C-alpha atoms as a printed R data frame, in Angstrom:
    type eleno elety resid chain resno       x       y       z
1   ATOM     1    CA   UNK     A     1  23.630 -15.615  -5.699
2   ATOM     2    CA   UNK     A     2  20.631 -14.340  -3.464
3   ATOM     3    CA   UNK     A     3  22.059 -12.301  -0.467
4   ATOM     4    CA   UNK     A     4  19.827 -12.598   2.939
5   ATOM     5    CA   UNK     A     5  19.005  -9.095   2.375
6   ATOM     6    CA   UNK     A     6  17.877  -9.279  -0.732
7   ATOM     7    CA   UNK     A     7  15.657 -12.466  -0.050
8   ATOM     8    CA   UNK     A     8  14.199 -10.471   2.975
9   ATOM     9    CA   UNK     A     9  12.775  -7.541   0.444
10  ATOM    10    CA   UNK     A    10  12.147  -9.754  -2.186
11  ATOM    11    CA   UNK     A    11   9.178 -11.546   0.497
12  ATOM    12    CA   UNK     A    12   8.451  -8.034   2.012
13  ATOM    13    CA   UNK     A    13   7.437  -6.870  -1.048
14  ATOM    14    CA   UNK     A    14   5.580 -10.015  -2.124
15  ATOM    15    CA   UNK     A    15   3.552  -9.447   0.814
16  ATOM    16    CA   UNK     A    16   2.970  -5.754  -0.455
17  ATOM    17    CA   UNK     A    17   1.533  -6.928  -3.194
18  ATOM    18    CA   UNK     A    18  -1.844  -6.580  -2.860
19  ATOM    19    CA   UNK     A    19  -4.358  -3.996  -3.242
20  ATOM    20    CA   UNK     A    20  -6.585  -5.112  -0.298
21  ATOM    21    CA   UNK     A    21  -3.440  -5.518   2.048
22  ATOM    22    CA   UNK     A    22  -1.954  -2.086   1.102
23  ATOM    23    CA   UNK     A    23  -5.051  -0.678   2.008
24  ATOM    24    CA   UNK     A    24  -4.806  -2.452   5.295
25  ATOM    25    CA   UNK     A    25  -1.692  -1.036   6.177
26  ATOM    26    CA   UNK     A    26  -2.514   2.303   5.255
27  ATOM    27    CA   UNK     A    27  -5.545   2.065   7.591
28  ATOM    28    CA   UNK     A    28  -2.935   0.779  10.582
29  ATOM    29    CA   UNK     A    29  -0.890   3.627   9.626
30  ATOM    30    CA   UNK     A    30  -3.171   6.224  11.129
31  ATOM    31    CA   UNK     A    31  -4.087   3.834  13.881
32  ATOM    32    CA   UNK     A    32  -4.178   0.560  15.613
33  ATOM    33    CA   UNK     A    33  -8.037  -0.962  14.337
34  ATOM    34    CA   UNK     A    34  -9.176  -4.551  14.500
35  ATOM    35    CA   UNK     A    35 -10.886  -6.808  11.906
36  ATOM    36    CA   UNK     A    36 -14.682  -5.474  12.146
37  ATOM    37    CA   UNK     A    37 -13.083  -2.139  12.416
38  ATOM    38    CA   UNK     A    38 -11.251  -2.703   9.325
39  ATOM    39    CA   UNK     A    39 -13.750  -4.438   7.576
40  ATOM    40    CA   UNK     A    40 -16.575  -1.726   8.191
41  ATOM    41    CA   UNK     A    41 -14.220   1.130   6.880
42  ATOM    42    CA   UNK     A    42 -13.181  -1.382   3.602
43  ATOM    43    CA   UNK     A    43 -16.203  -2.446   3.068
44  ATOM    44    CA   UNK     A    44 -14.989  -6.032   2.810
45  ATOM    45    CA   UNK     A    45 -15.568  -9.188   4.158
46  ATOM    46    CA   UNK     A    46 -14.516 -10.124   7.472
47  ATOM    47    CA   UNK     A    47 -12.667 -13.408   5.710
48  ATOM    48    CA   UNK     A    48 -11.548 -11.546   3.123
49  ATOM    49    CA   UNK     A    49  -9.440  -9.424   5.438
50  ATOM    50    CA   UNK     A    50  -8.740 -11.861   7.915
51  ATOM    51    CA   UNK     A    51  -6.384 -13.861   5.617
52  ATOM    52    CA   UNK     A    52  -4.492 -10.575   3.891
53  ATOM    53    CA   UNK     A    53  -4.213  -9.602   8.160
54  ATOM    54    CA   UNK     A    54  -2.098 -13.552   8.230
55  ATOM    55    CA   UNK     A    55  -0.305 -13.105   5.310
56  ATOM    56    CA   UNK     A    56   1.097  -9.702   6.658
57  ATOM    57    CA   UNK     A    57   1.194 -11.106  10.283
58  ATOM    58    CA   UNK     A    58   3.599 -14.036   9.277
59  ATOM    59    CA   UNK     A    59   5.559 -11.808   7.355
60  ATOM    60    CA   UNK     A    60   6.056  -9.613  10.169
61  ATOM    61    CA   UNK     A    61   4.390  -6.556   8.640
62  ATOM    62    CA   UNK     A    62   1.761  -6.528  11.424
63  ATOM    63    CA   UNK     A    63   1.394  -7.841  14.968
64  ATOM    64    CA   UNK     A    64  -1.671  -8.257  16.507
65  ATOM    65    CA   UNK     A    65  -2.379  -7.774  20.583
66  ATOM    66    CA   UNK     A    66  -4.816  -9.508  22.410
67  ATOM    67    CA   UNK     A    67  -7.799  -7.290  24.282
68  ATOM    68    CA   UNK     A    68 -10.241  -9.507  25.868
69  ATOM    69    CA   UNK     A    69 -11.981 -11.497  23.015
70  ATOM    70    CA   UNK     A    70 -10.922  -8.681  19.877
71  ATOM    71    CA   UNK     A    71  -7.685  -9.042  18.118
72  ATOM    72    CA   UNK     A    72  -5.469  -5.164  17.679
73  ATOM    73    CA   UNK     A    73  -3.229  -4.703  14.651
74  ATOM    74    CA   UNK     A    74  -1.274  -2.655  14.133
75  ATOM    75    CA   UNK     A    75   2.462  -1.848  12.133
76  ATOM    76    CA   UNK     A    76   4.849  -3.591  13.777
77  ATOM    77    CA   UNK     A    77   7.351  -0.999  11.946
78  ATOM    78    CA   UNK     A    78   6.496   2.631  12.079
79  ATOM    79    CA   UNK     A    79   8.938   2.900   9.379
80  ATOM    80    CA   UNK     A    80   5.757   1.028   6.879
81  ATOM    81    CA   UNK     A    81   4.223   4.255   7.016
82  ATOM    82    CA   UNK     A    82   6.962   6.157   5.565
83  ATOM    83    CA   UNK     A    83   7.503   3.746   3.309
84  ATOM    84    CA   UNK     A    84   3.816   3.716   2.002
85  ATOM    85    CA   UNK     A    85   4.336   7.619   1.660
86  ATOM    86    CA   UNK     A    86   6.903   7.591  -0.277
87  ATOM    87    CA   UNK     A    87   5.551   5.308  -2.212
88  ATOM    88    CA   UNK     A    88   2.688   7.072  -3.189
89  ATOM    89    CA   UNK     A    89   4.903   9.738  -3.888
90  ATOM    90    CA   UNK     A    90   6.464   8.303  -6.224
91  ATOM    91    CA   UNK     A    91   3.398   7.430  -7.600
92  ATOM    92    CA   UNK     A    92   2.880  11.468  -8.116
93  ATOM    93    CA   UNK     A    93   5.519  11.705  -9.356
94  ATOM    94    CA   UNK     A    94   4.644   8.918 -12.278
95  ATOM    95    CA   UNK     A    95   1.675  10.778 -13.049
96  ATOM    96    CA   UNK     A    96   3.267  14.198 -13.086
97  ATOM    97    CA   UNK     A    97   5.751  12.984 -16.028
98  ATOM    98    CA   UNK     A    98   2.861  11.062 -17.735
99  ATOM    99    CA   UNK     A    99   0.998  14.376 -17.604
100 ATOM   100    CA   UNK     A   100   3.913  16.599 -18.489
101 ATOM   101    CA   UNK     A   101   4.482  13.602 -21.541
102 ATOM   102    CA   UNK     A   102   0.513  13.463 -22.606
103 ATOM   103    CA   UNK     A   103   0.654  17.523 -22.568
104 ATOM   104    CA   UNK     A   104   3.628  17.931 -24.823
105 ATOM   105    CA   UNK     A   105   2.208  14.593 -27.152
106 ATOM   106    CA   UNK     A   106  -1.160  16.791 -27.177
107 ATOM   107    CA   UNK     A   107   0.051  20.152 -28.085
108 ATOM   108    CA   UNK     A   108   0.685  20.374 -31.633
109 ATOM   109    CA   UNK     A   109  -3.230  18.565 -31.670
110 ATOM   110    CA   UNK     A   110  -4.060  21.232 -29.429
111 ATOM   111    CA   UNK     A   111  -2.518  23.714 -31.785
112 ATOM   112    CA   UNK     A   112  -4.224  22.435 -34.966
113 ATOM   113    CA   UNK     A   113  -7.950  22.548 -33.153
114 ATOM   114    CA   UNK     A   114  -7.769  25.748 -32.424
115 ATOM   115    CA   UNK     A   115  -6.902  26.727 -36.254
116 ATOM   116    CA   UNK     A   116  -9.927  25.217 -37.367
């Protein structure tokens, strides 16, 4: 049996997952931008973003503000941005044990090389 709580993060993180809307919120992380702002610094198209900003706006991720006829976004959470940090540290961290792993698979190779 599903708890509320554990429906909730189950749809949070569904809405995480996507490159292009990950991005986003990193971007609203250091500051409050709107689409053409967002789209210049992506790179992407305007539609492109538009409908990752309304998948994270009806899952609460982001809120958007009305200033005369330009939409804001920004986190509705501060906590996003700690959680996208730790994140990516735990990324490091992945790569640090795959490196530490590839180093110790490589060194008896390494070993051999140098011999001949």
């Amino acid at each position: 049996m599903t708890t509320e709580i554990e429906q909730f993060k189950s749809e949070f993180f569904k809405a995480l997952a996507h490159p292009l809307r990950i991005r986003i919120l990193e971007l609203l992380a250091e500051s409050d931008k709107n689409v053409n702002e967002i789209q210049t610094i992506l790179g992407s198209e305007g539609s492109a973003v538009s409908q990752q900003l309304t998948i994270l706006r009806a899952k609460n991720i982001v809120i958007g503000t009305k200033e005369g006829n330009r939409v804001l976004y920004s986190l509705r959470d501060p906590m996003i941005s700690e959680l996208l940090l730790v994140a990516r540290q735990i990324f490091n961290n992945h790569l640090v044990d795959t490196i530490t792993l590839l180093d110790k698979f490589n060194a008896p190779t390494k070993e051999v090389n140098k011999k001949s």
